[in-house]
Amino acid sequence: MLTYETLEENKSIQTKPSKLWLPKRVVFTPDALNEPFGQQIFERVKQYDLEVEVMKNNRITGLRGETEKETYKIAKNTLAIVNAPPSAFRLRPIPPSADFQFHLAEGCPAHCQYCYLAGSLQGPPAIRVFANLPLILQNSLNYRIPGKITSFEASCYTDPLSIEHLTGSVAETINFFGKQEDAHLRFVTKFDLVDPLLMLDHNGRTRWRISLNAKPVSRRLEGGTTTIDARIRALRKLALPKANGGGGYPIGVVLAPIMPIPGWKEEYLQVLDQLKEQLNFPYDLTFELITHRFTPGSKEVLLGWYPNTSLDLKEEDRAMKRNKFGGTKFIYTPDVMKEMKQFFYKEIKERFETAEILYWT
């Protein structure tokens, strides 16, 4: 008969708590501070003895240094609490991940050298948290598609778990969607601080996904994030039934960005085997498989942020792909893509028979 171990009994999944990210500068705009949720963020920030600066107007200044590298350093250490602009209330589709996307924040404190936000967000990469979140959540209901459960992605422009201890935005959002019968929520993270979210009343309407990669890729290119081992343990916590000390969430793995590094098959198999070992109970699991790609614009930004990166950005080794708007991105060549896709589909299906692979890209 199948039995579960509680989090307390299973010592193999205990881990030292990850270090919390704390910004060197915290700023509020006046409008954000007037929001009730902005006041809640203010109180959370003060618990960490962080000095708070209230701007004279609703513009964030003081983010630029004398060089691009200095600007990056200043911005990445700045937490700005602002109100989302009107454009944030016009939700955009985001296939194949979800029906629509909305944002709790923009910017991320991690230092991933392949960062997909490079070239997507304007200005210095400060972490901007939205104090008018309750209005954003209520607005999402206007985008529900009649006759189906509408899915919403809330982690396109940030890693929301990395700043949850300072914002409370993730818990607010999970609680909100837990009350919506025809709308489901999706998050993805590279962090493991999930304990405060395990007992929320999500009612199965939030799918927590963890971003995983080969360990050499993570160690070399994912600065400031939680280790792969810790992320897998966090995914176990999220998936375990509440009666056994877990969160009882539907879960997912975003394997990204997949890279054909030397020995890539063995490295990725190690991660899949470790994941299978931890998920030794019934689960609701999906996979999303995303290969590394870059645009000319993102390459320029990334090389400005990380001039000594070991990330492979050689265009001559890639295939060029154009989108319907005329934009260009560089992906792996067709033969490499075919080999990797066949490998991952085969190995995942062998280990996780009930899991669904949502897409390959």
Coordinates of N, CA and C in Angstrom, one line a residue, residues 130-332:
F130 N 4.1 46.1 -8.0 CA 2.9 46.8 -8.2 C 2.0 46.9 -7.0
A131 N 1.8 48.1 -6.4 CA 1.0 48.2 -5.2 C -0.5 48.2 -5.5
N132 N -0.9 48.4 -6.7 CA -2.3 48.3 -7.1 C -2.7 46.9 -7.5
L133 N -2.1 45.9 -6.9 CA -2.3 44.5 -7.3 C -3.8 44.1 -7.2
P134 N -4.5 44.5 -6.2 CA -5.9 44.1 -6.1 C -6.7 44.5 -7.4
L135 N -6.4 45.7 -7.9 CA -7.1 46.1 -9.1 C -6.7 45.3 -10.3
I136 N -5.4 44.9 -10.4 CA -4.9 44.0 -11.4 C -5.6 42.7 -11.4
L137 N -5.7 42.1 -10.2 CA -6.4 40.8 -10.1 C -7.9 40.9 -10.5
Q138 N -8.6 41.9 -10.1 CA -10.0 42.1 -10.4 C -10.1 42.3 -11.9
N139 N -9.2 43.0 -12.5 CA -9.2 43.3 -14.0 C -9.1 42.0 -14.8
S140 N -8.3 41.0 -14.2 CA -8.1 39.8 -15.0 C -9.4 39.0 -15.2
L141 N -10.4 39.2 -14.4 CA -11.6 38.5 -14.5 C -12.4 39.0 -15.8
N142 N -12.0 40.2 -16.3 CA -12.7 40.7 -17.5 C -12.2 39.9 -18.7
Y143 N -11.1 39.1 -18.6 CA -10.6 38.4 -19.7 C -10.9 36.9 -19.7
R144 N -11.8 36.5 -18.8 CA -12.2 35.1 -18.8 C -12.9 34.8 -20.1
I145 N -12.6 33.6 -20.6 CA -13.1 33.1 -21.9 C -14.4 32.3 -21.6
P146 N -15.5 32.7 -22.1 CA -16.8 31.9 -21.8 C -16.7 30.5 -22.2
G147 N -17.1 29.6 -21.3 CA -17.2 28.2 -21.6 C -15.9 27.4 -21.4
K148 N -14.9 28.0 -20.8 CA -13.7 27.3 -20.5 C -13.0 27.8 -19.3
I149 N -12.1 27.1 -18.7 CA -11.2 27.6 -17.6 C -10.1 28.4 -18.2
T150 N -10.1 29.7 -18.0 CA -9.0 30.6 -18.6 C -7.8 30.5 -17.7
S151 N -6.6 30.4 -18.3 CA -5.4 30.3 -17.6 C -4.6 31.7 -17.7
F152 N -4.0 32.0 -16.6 CA -3.3 33.3 -16.5 C -1.9 33.0 -15.9
E153 N -0.9 33.5 -16.7 CA 0.5 33.4 -16.3 C 0.9 34.7 -15.6
A154 N 1.5 34.6 -14.4 CA 1.9 35.8 -13.6 C 3.4 35.9 -13.3
S155 N 4.2 35.2 -14.1 CA 5.6 35.3 -13.8 C 6.5 35.5 -15.1
C156 N 5.9 36.3 -16.1 CA 6.6 36.5 -17.3 C 7.8 37.6 -17.1
Y157 N 7.5 38.5 -16.3 CA 8.4 39.7 -16.1 C 9.1 39.7 -14.8
T158 N 9.0 38.6 -14.0 CA 9.6 38.6 -12.7 C 9.7 37.2 -12.2
D159 N 10.5 36.9 -11.2 CA 10.4 35.7 -10.4 C 9.7 36.0 -9.1
P160 N 8.4 35.8 -9.0 CA 7.6 36.4 -7.9 C 8.0 35.8 -6.5
L161 N 8.5 34.6 -6.5 CA 8.9 34.0 -5.2 C 10.1 34.6 -4.7
S162 N 11.0 35.1 -5.5 CA 12.2 35.7 -5.0 C 12.0 36.9 -4.2
I163 N 10.9 37.6 -4.3 CA 10.6 38.8 -3.6 C 9.4 38.7 -2.7
E164 N 8.8 37.5 -2.6 CA 7.5 37.3 -1.8 C 7.7 37.7 -0.4
H165 N 8.8 37.5 0.3 CA 9.0 37.9 1.7 C 8.8 39.4 1.9
L166 N 9.1 40.1 0.8 CA 9.0 41.6 0.9 C 7.6 42.1 0.4
T167 N 6.9 41.3 -0.4 CA 5.7 41.9 -1.0 C 4.4 41.2 -0.6
G168 N 4.4 39.9 -0.4 CA 3.1 39.2 -0.1 C 2.3 39.1 -1.3
S169 N 2.8 39.4 -2.5 CA 2.0 39.4 -3.7 C 1.5 38.0 -4.2
V170 N 2.4 37.1 -4.0 CA 2.1 35.7 -4.5 C 0.9 35.2 -3.6
A171 N 1.0 35.3 -2.3 CA -0.1 34.8 -1.5 C -1.4 35.5 -1.8
E172 N -1.4 36.8 -2.0 CA -2.6 37.6 -2.4 C -3.2 37.0 -3.7
T173 N -2.3 36.7 -4.6 CA -2.8 36.3 -5.9 C -3.4 34.8 -5.8
I174 N -2.7 34.0 -5.1 CA -3.2 32.6 -5.0 C -4.5 32.6 -4.3
N175 N -4.7 33.3 -3.2 CA -5.9 33.4 -2.5 C -7.1 33.9 -3.4
F176 N -6.7 34.9 -4.2 CA -7.7 35.4 -5.1 C -8.2 34.4 -6.1
F177 N -7.3 33.7 -6.8 CA -7.7 32.7 -7.8 C -8.3 31.4 -7.2
G178 N -8.0 31.2 -5.9 CA -8.6 30.1 -5.2 C -10.1 30.2 -5.1
K179 N -10.6 31.4 -5.3 CA -12.1 31.7 -5.2 C -12.7 31.7 -6.6
Q180 N -11.9 31.5 -7.7 CA -12.4 31.7 -9.1 C -12.6 30.3 -9.7
E181 N -13.8 29.9 -10.0 CA -14.0 28.5 -10.5 C -13.6 28.4 -12.0
D182 N -13.6 29.5 -12.7 CA -13.4 29.4 -14.2 C -12.1 30.1 -14.6
A183 N -11.1 30.3 -13.6 CA -9.8 30.9 -13.9 C -8.7 30.2 -13.1
H184 N -7.7 29.9 -13.7 CA -6.6 29.2 -13.1 C -5.3 30.1 -13.2
L185 N -4.4 29.9 -12.3 CA -3.2 30.7 -12.2 C -1.9 29.9 -12.4
R186 N -0.9 30.5 -13.0 CA 0.4 29.8 -13.2 C 1.5 30.6 -12.8
F187 N 2.5 30.0 -12.0 CA 3.7 30.7 -11.6 C 4.9 29.8 -12.0
V188 N 6.0 30.4 -12.2 CA 7.3 29.6 -12.3 C 8.4 30.4 -11.5
T189 N 9.3 29.6 -10.9 CA 10.3 30.2 -10.1 C 11.6 29.4 -10.1
K190 N 12.7 30.1 -9.7 CA 14.0 29.4 -9.5 C 14.4 29.5 -8.1
F191 N 13.4 29.7 -7.2 CA 13.6 29.8 -5.8 C 12.8 28.7 -5.0
D192 N 13.1 28.6 -3.7 CA 12.5 27.5 -3.0 C 11.8 27.9 -1.7
L193 N 11.6 29.1 -1.5 CA 11.0 29.6 -0.2 C 9.5 29.5 -0.3
V194 N 9.0 28.2 -0.3 CA 7.6 27.9 -0.5 C 6.8 27.7 0.8
D195 N 7.5 27.5 1.9 CA 6.8 27.1 3.1 C 5.6 28.0 3.5
P196 N 5.7 29.3 3.4 CA 4.6 30.2 3.8 C 3.4 30.0 2.9
L197 N 3.5 29.4 1.7 CA 2.4 29.2 0.8 C 1.8 27.9 0.8
L198 N 2.2 27.0 1.6 CA 1.7 25.6 1.6 C 0.3 25.5 2.1
M199 N -0.1 26.3 3.1 CA -1.4 26.2 3.7 C -2.5 27.1 3.1
L200 N -2.2 27.7 2.0 CA -3.2 28.6 1.4 C -4.3 27.8 0.8
D201 N -5.5 28.4 0.7 CA -6.7 27.8 0.1 C -6.7 28.0 -1.4
H202 N -5.8 27.3 -2.1 CA -5.7 27.5 -3.6 C -6.7 26.7 -4.3
N203 N -7.3 25.7 -3.7 CA -8.4 24.9 -4.3 C -8.0 24.3 -5.6
G204 N -6.7 24.0 -5.8 CA -6.2 23.3 -7.0 C -6.2 24.3 -8.2
R205 N -6.3 25.6 -8.0 CA -6.4 26.5 -9.1 C -5.2 27.3 -9.4
T206 N -4.1 26.9 -8.7 CA -2.8 27.5 -9.0 C -1.8 26.3 -9.3
R207 N -1.2 26.4 -10.4 CA -0.1 25.4 -10.8 C 1.3 26.1 -10.5
W208 N 2.0 25.5 -9.6 CA 3.3 26.0 -9.2 C 4.3 25.2 -10.1
R209 N 5.1 26.0 -10.9 CA 6.1 25.3 -11.7 C 7.5 25.8 -11.2
I210 N 8.4 24.8 -11.3 CA 9.8 25.1 -10.9 C 10.7 25.1 -12.2
S211 N 11.5 26.1 -12.4 CA 12.4 26.1 -13.5 C 13.7 25.2 -13.1
L212 N 13.9 24.2 -13.9 CA 15.1 23.3 -13.7 C 16.0 23.3 -14.9
N213 N 17.3 22.9 -14.7 CA 18.2 22.9 -15.8 C 19.3 21.9 -15.4
A214 N 20.2 21.5 -16.3 CA 21.3 20.8 -16.0 C 22.1 21.5 -15.0
K215 N 22.7 20.8 -14.0 CA 23.4 21.5 -12.9 C 24.6 22.4 -13.3
P216 N 25.4 21.9 -14.3 CA 26.5 22.8 -14.8 C 25.9 24.1 -15.4
V217 N 24.8 24.1 -16.1 CA 24.2 25.3 -16.6 C 23.8 26.2 -15.5
S218 N 23.1 25.6 -14.5 CA 22.6 26.5 -13.4 C 23.8 27.1 -12.6
R219 N 24.8 26.3 -12.3 CA 25.9 26.8 -11.5 C 26.6 27.9 -12.2
R220 N 26.7 27.8 -13.5 CA 27.5 28.7 -14.3 C 26.8 30.0 -14.7
L221 N 25.4 29.8 -14.9 CA 24.7 30.9 -15.6 C 23.5 31.5 -14.7
E222 N 23.2 30.9 -13.6 CA 22.0 31.3 -12.9 C 22.4 31.9 -11.5
G223 N 23.1 33.0 -11.5 CA 23.6 33.6 -10.3 C 22.5 34.1 -9.4
G224 N 22.6 33.9 -8.1 CA 21.7 34.4 -7.2 C 20.4 33.6 -7.0
T225 N 20.4 32.4 -7.6 CA 19.2 31.6 -7.5 C 19.4 30.5 -6.6
T226 N 18.4 29.7 -6.3 CA 18.5 28.5 -5.4 C 19.0 27.4 -6.2
T227 N 19.7 26.4 -5.6 CA 20.3 25.3 -6.3 C 19.2 24.4 -6.9
I228 N 19.6 23.6 -7.8 CA 18.6 22.7 -8.5 C 18.1 21.7 -7.4
D229 N 19.0 21.2 -6.5 CA 18.6 20.3 -5.5 C 17.5 20.9 -4.6
A230 N 17.7 22.1 -4.2 CA 16.7 22.8 -3.4 C 15.4 23.1 -4.1
R231 N 15.5 23.4 -5.4 CA 14.2 23.6 -6.2 C 13.4 22.3 -6.3
I232 N 14.1 21.2 -6.5 CA 13.4 19.9 -6.6 C 12.7 19.6 -5.2
R233 N 13.4 19.8 -4.1 CA 12.8 19.6 -2.8 C 11.6 20.5 -2.6
A234 N 11.7 21.7 -3.1 CA 10.6 22.7 -3.0 C 9.4 22.2 -3.8
L235 N 9.6 21.6 -5.0 CA 8.5 21.1 -5.8 C 7.8 20.0 -5.1
R236 N 8.6 19.1 -4.4 CA 8.0 18.0 -3.6 C 7.1 18.6 -2.5
K237 N 7.6 19.6 -1.8 CA 6.7 20.2 -0.8 C 5.4 20.7 -1.3
L238 N 5.5 21.4 -2.5 CA 4.3 22.0 -3.1 C 3.3 20.9 -3.5
A239 N 3.8 19.7 -4.0 CA 3.0 18.7 -4.5 C 2.4 17.8 -3.4
L240 N 3.1 17.6 -2.3 CA 2.6 16.7 -1.3 C 1.2 17.1 -0.8
P241 N 0.4 16.2 -0.5 CA -1.0 16.5 0.0 C -0.8 17.3 1.3
K242 N -1.8 18.2 1.5 CA -1.8 19.0 2.7 C -1.8 18.1 4.0
A243 N -2.5 17.0 4.0 CA -2.5 16.1 5.1 C -1.2 15.6 5.5
N244 N -0.2 15.6 4.5 CA 1.1 15.1 4.8 C 2.1 16.2 4.9
G245 N 1.7 17.4 5.2 CA 2.6 18.6 5.4 C 2.9 19.4 4.1
G246 N 2.3 19.1 3.0 CA 2.7 19.8 1.8 C 1.6 20.8 1.4
G247 N 1.7 21.3 0.2 CA 0.7 22.3 -0.3 C -0.4 21.7 -1.1
G248 N -0.3 20.5 -1.6 CA -1.4 19.9 -2.4 C -1.6 20.6 -3.8
Y249 N -0.6 21.3 -4.3 CA -0.7 22.0 -5.5 C -0.5 21.1 -6.8
P250 N -1.2 21.4 -7.9 CA -0.7 20.9 -9.2 C 0.6 21.5 -9.4
I251 N 1.5 20.8 -10.0 CA 2.9 21.3 -10.2 C 3.3 21.1 -11.6
G252 N 4.5 21.8 -11.9 CA 5.0 21.7 -13.3 C 6.5 21.9 -13.2
V253 N 7.2 21.4 -14.3 CA 8.6 21.6 -14.5 C 8.8 22.4 -15.8
V254 N 9.4 23.5 -15.7 CA 9.8 24.3 -16.9 C 11.3 24.0 -17.1
L255 N 11.6 23.1 -18.0 CA 13.0 22.8 -18.3 C 13.6 23.8 -19.3
A256 N 14.4 24.7 -18.7 CA 14.7 25.9 -19.6 C 15.9 26.7 -18.9
P257 N 16.7 27.3 -19.8 CA 16.8 27.0 -21.3 C 17.6 25.8 -21.5
I258 N 17.1 24.8 -22.3 CA 17.8 23.6 -22.6 C 19.0 23.9 -23.5
M259 N 20.2 23.4 -23.1 CA 21.4 23.7 -23.9 C 22.2 22.4 -24.1
P260 N 22.6 22.1 -25.3 CA 23.4 20.9 -25.6 C 24.9 21.1 -25.2
I261 N 25.1 21.2 -23.9 CA 26.4 21.4 -23.3 C 27.1 20.0 -23.5
P262 N 28.5 20.0 -23.3 CA 29.2 18.7 -23.3 C 28.6 17.7 -22.3
G263 N 28.2 16.5 -22.7 CA 27.7 15.5 -21.8 C 26.2 15.9 -21.4
W264 N 25.5 16.6 -22.3 CA 24.2 17.1 -21.9 C 23.2 16.0 -21.5
K265 N 23.2 14.9 -22.2 CA 22.3 13.8 -22.0 C 22.4 13.3 -20.5
E266 N 23.7 13.0 -20.1 CA 23.9 12.5 -18.8 C 23.5 13.6 -17.7
E267 N 23.8 14.8 -18.0 CA 23.5 15.9 -17.0 C 22.0 16.0 -16.8
Y268 N 21.2 16.1 -17.9 CA 19.8 16.2 -17.8 C 19.1 15.0 -17.2
L269 N 19.7 13.8 -17.5 CA 19.1 12.6 -17.0 C 19.3 12.5 -15.5
Q270 N 20.4 13.1 -15.0 CA 20.6 13.2 -13.5 C 19.5 14.0 -12.9
V271 N 19.1 15.1 -13.5 CA 18.1 15.9 -12.9 C 16.7 15.2 -13.0
L272 N 16.4 14.6 -14.1 CA 15.1 13.9 -14.2 C 15.1 12.7 -13.2
D273 N 16.2 12.0 -13.0 CA 16.2 10.9 -12.1 C 16.0 11.4 -10.6
Q274 N 16.6 12.5 -10.3 CA 16.4 13.1 -9.0 C 15.0 13.6 -8.8
L275 N 14.4 14.1 -9.8 CA 13.0 14.6 -9.7 C 12.1 13.4 -9.5
K276 N 12.3 12.3 -10.2 CA 11.5 11.1 -10.1 C 11.6 10.5 -8.6
E277 N 12.8 10.6 -8.1 CA 13.0 10.0 -6.7 C 12.2 10.8 -5.7
Q278 N 12.2 12.1 -5.9 CA 11.4 13.0 -4.9 C 9.9 12.9 -5.1
L279 N 9.5 12.7 -6.3 CA 8.0 12.6 -6.6 C 7.6 11.2 -6.5
N280 N 7.7 10.6 -5.3 CA 7.4 9.2 -5.1 C 6.0 9.0 -4.5
F281 N 5.0 9.8 -5.1 CA 3.6 9.7 -4.6 C 2.8 10.3 -5.8
P282 N 1.5 10.0 -5.8 CA 0.7 10.6 -6.9 C 0.7 12.1 -7.0
Y283 N 0.8 12.6 -8.3 CA 1.0 14.0 -8.5 C 0.3 14.4 -9.8
D284 N 0.0 15.7 -9.9 CA -0.5 16.3 -11.1 C 0.7 17.2 -11.7
L285 N 1.3 16.6 -12.7 CA 2.6 17.2 -13.2 C 2.6 17.5 -14.7
T286 N 3.1 18.7 -15.1 CA 3.3 19.0 -16.5 C 4.7 19.4 -16.7
F287 N 5.1 19.3 -18.0 CA 6.5 19.7 -18.4 C 6.3 20.7 -19.5
E288 N 7.2 21.7 -19.5 CA 7.4 22.7 -20.6 C 8.8 22.7 -20.9
L289 N 9.1 22.5 -22.2 CA 10.5 22.3 -22.7 C 10.9 23.4 -23.6
I290 N 11.9 24.2 -23.1 CA 12.2 25.5 -23.8 C 13.7 25.5 -24.1
T291 N 14.1 25.5 -25.4 CA 15.5 25.6 -25.7 C 16.0 27.0 -25.7
H292 N 17.3 27.1 -25.5 CA 17.9 28.5 -25.5 C 17.8 29.2 -26.8
R293 N 17.5 30.4 -26.8 CA 17.5 31.3 -28.0 C 17.8 32.7 -27.6
F294 N 18.1 33.5 -28.5 CA 18.4 34.9 -28.2 C 18.1 35.8 -29.5
T295 N 17.9 37.0 -29.3 CA 17.7 38.0 -30.4 C 19.0 38.9 -30.5
P296 N 19.2 39.6 -31.6 CA 20.3 40.5 -31.6 C 20.2 41.6 -30.5
G297 N 19.0 42.0 -30.2 CA 18.8 43.0 -29.1 C 19.2 42.5 -27.8
S298 N 18.7 41.3 -27.5 CA 18.9 40.7 -26.1 C 20.4 40.4 -26.0
K299 N 21.1 39.9 -27.1 CA 22.5 39.6 -27.0 C 23.3 40.9 -26.7
E300 N 22.9 42.0 -27.3 CA 23.6 43.3 -27.0 C 23.5 43.6 -25.5
V301 N 22.2 43.5 -25.0 CA 22.0 43.9 -23.6 C 22.8 42.9 -22.7
L302 N 22.7 41.6 -22.9 CA 23.3 40.7 -22.1 C 24.8 40.8 -22.0
L303 N 25.5 41.1 -23.1 CA 26.9 41.4 -23.2 C 27.3 42.7 -22.4
G304 N 26.3 43.6 -22.4 CA 26.6 44.8 -21.6 C 26.5 44.5 -20.1
W305 N 25.6 43.6 -19.7 CA 25.4 43.2 -18.3 C 26.5 42.3 -17.9
Y306 N 26.8 41.3 -18.7 CA 27.8 40.2 -18.4 C 28.8 40.1 -19.5
P307 N 29.8 41.1 -19.5 CA 30.8 41.1 -20.6 C 31.7 39.9 -20.6
N308 N 31.8 39.2 -19.5 CA 32.7 38.0 -19.4 C 31.9 36.7 -19.4
T309 N 30.7 36.7 -19.8 CA 29.9 35.6 -19.8 C 30.4 34.4 -20.6
S310 N 30.2 33.2 -20.2 CA 30.5 32.0 -20.9 C 29.4 31.5 -21.7
L311 N 28.2 32.2 -21.7 CA 27.1 31.8 -22.5 C 27.4 31.8 -24.0
D312 N 27.0 30.8 -24.6 CA 27.2 30.6 -26.1 C 26.3 31.5 -26.8
L313 N 26.8 32.6 -27.4 CA 25.9 33.5 -28.2 C 26.5 33.6 -29.6
K314 N 27.1 32.6 -30.1 CA 27.7 32.6 -31.5 C 26.6 32.4 -32.5
E315 N 26.3 33.5 -33.3 CA 25.2 33.4 -34.3 C 25.5 32.4 -35.4
E316 N 26.8 32.2 -35.7 CA 27.1 31.4 -36.8 C 26.8 29.9 -36.6
D317 N 26.6 29.5 -35.3 CA 26.3 28.2 -34.9 C 24.8 27.9 -34.8
R318 N 24.0 28.9 -35.1 CA 22.6 28.8 -34.9 C 21.8 28.9 -36.2
A319 N 20.5 28.6 -36.1 CA 19.6 28.8 -37.2 C 18.8 30.1 -36.9
M320 N 18.5 30.8 -37.9 CA 17.8 32.1 -37.8 C 16.3 31.8 -38.0
K321 N 15.5 32.4 -37.1 CA 14.0 32.3 -37.1 C 13.4 33.6 -37.1
R322 N 12.5 33.9 -38.0 CA 11.8 35.2 -38.0 C 10.4 35.0 -37.5
N323 N 9.9 36.0 -36.8 CA 8.5 36.0 -36.4 C 7.6 36.8 -37.4
K324 N 6.3 36.8 -37.1 CA 5.4 37.5 -38.1 C 5.5 39.0 -38.1
F325 N 6.3 39.5 -37.1 CA 6.5 41.0 -37.1 C 7.8 41.4 -37.7
G326 N 8.5 40.4 -38.2 CA 9.8 40.7 -38.9 C 11.0 40.6 -37.9
G327 N 10.8 40.3 -36.7 CA 11.9 40.1 -35.7 C 12.7 38.9 -35.9
T328 N 13.9 38.9 -35.5 CA 14.8 37.7 -35.7 C 15.2 37.2 -34.3
K329 N 15.3 35.8 -34.3 CA 15.9 35.2 -33.1 C 16.8 34.0 -33.6
F330 N 17.8 33.7 -32.8 CA 18.7 32.6 -33.1 C 18.4 31.4 -32.3
I331 N 18.1 30.3 -32.9 CA 17.8 29.1 -32.2 C 18.8 28.0 -32.6
Y332 N 18.7 26.8 -32.0 CA 19.6 25.7 -32.5 C 19.2 25.2 -33.8

